[in-house]
Amino acid sequence: TFEQRHYQQYTCYTVFFISIEMCQIADVLIRKTRRLSLFQQGLFRNRILVIAIVFQVSIGCFLCYCPGMPNVFNFMPIR
């Protein structure tokens, strides 16, 4: 039906947005550990980077799961 197609389309928008966020987090971790491994470099030494990753994930969760926000961006909560 028409409603099911819209639900599927909005869910795809959400999954695409979350996948972009995950790729950005992976990219920043890859760029941070270009020469040394993540275990040698230390993940929690750069506090600003950790705060930025937590902030990005929280913004993503807020946009997807906060009541009222999914209607603004046409997102559906991921089950």
mmCIF file of C-alpha atoms in Angstrom:
data_model
loop_
_atom_site.group_PDB
_atom_site.id
_atom_site.type_symbol
_atom_site.label_atom_id
_atom_site.label_comp_id
_atom_site.label_asym_id
_atom_site.label_seq_id
_atom_site.Cartn_x
_atom_site.Cartn_y
_atom_site.Cartn_z
ATOM 1 C CA THR A 1 0.000 0.000 0.000
ATOM 2 C CA PHE A 2 0.964 3.657 -0.183
ATOM 3 C CA GLU A 3 1.599 3.939 3.565
ATOM 4 C CA GLN A 4 3.885 0.900 3.538
ATOM 5 C CA ARG A 5 5.936 2.371 0.694
ATOM 6 C CA HIS A 6 6.331 5.642 2.603
ATOM 7 C CA TYR A 7 7.334 3.733 5.732
ATOM 8 C CA GLN A 8 9.951 1.824 3.751
ATOM 9 C CA GLN A 9 11.207 4.997 2.055
ATOM 10 C CA TYR A 10 11.578 6.865 5.364
ATOM 11 C CA THR A 11 13.319 3.872 6.924
ATOM 12 C CA CYS A 12 15.789 3.898 4.025
ATOM 13 C CA TYR A 13 16.456 7.601 4.666
ATOM 14 C CA THR A 14 17.260 6.778 8.283
ATOM 15 C CA VAL A 15 19.536 3.864 7.430
ATOM 16 C CA PHE A 16 21.388 5.993 4.871
ATOM 17 C CA PHE A 17 21.908 8.767 7.438
ATOM 18 C CA ILE A 18 23.158 6.346 10.090
ATOM 19 C CA SER A 19 25.496 4.650 7.597
ATOM 20 C CA ILE A 20 27.033 8.032 6.705
ATOM 21 C CA GLU A 21 27.623 8.655 10.418
ATOM 22 C CA MET A 22 29.259 5.261 10.846
ATOM 23 C CA CYS A 23 31.512 5.850 7.823
ATOM 24 C CA GLN A 24 32.569 9.225 9.233
ATOM 25 C CA ILE A 25 33.484 7.631 12.570
ATOM 26 C CA ALA A 26 35.425 4.863 10.819
ATOM 27 C CA ASP A 27 37.196 7.435 8.655
ATOM 28 C CA VAL A 28 38.320 9.531 11.623
ATOM 29 C CA LEU A 29 39.637 6.423 13.393
ATOM 30 C CA ILE A 30 41.475 5.300 10.248
ATOM 31 C CA ARG A 31 43.051 8.705 9.772
ATOM 32 C CA LYS A 32 44.067 8.842 13.428
ATOM 33 C CA THR A 33 45.885 5.516 13.264
ATOM 34 C CA ARG A 34 47.642 5.789 9.926
ATOM 35 C CA ARG A 35 51.087 4.709 11.091
ATOM 36 C CA LEU A 36 50.459 3.035 14.444
ATOM 37 C CA SER A 37 47.687 0.611 15.262
ATOM 38 C CA LEU A 38 44.709 1.666 17.345
ATOM 39 C CA PHE A 39 46.059 -0.273 20.334
ATOM 40 C CA GLN A 40 49.495 1.390 20.124
ATOM 41 C CA GLN A 41 48.029 4.855 19.527
ATOM 42 C CA GLY A 42 45.455 4.641 22.285
ATOM 43 C CA LEU A 43 41.827 5.382 21.523
ATOM 44 C CA PHE A 44 41.092 7.496 24.587
ATOM 45 C CA ARG A 45 44.148 9.760 24.560
ATOM 46 C CA ASN A 46 42.472 12.351 22.366
ATOM 47 C CA ARG A 47 39.542 13.441 24.528
ATOM 48 C CA ILE A 48 38.195 15.876 21.956
ATOM 49 C CA LEU A 49 37.922 13.077 19.405
ATOM 50 C CA VAL A 50 36.074 10.837 21.838
ATOM 51 C CA ILE A 51 33.707 13.671 22.773
ATOM 52 C CA ALA A 52 33.099 14.401 19.081
ATOM 53 C CA ILE A 53 32.270 10.745 18.360
ATOM 54 C CA VAL A 54 29.886 10.562 21.322
ATOM 55 C CA PHE A 55 28.287 13.849 20.274
ATOM 56 C CA GLN A 56 27.814 12.636 16.694
ATOM 57 C CA VAL A 57 26.215 9.383 17.818
ATOM 58 C CA SER A 58 23.937 11.224 20.254
ATOM 59 C CA ILE A 59 22.831 13.671 17.550
ATOM 60 C CA GLY A 60 22.027 10.715 15.294
ATOM 61 C CA CYS A 61 20.015 9.014 18.011
ATOM 62 C CA PHE A 62 18.244 12.263 18.824
ATOM 63 C CA LEU A 63 17.241 12.836 15.198
ATOM 64 C CA CYS A 64 16.025 9.274 14.739
ATOM 65 C CA TYR A 65 14.312 8.494 18.036
ATOM 66 C CA CYS A 66 13.207 11.759 19.656
ATOM 67 C CA PRO A 67 9.425 12.229 19.399
ATOM 68 C CA GLY A 68 8.528 14.780 16.745
ATOM 69 C CA MET A 69 11.967 14.929 15.150
ATOM 70 C CA PRO A 70 11.450 11.981 12.773
ATOM 71 C CA ASN A 71 8.531 13.806 11.206
ATOM 72 C CA VAL A 72 10.672 16.841 10.423
ATOM 73 C CA PHE A 73 13.394 14.911 8.582
ATOM 74 C CA ASN A 74 11.187 12.030 7.348
ATOM 75 C CA PHE A 75 13.078 9.508 9.473
ATOM 76 C CA MET A 76 11.612 6.368 10.974
ATOM 77 C CA PRO A 77 13.036 4.737 14.100
ATOM 78 C CA ILE A 78 15.115 1.675 13.313
ATOM 79 C CA ARG A 79 13.904 -1.466 15.045
#
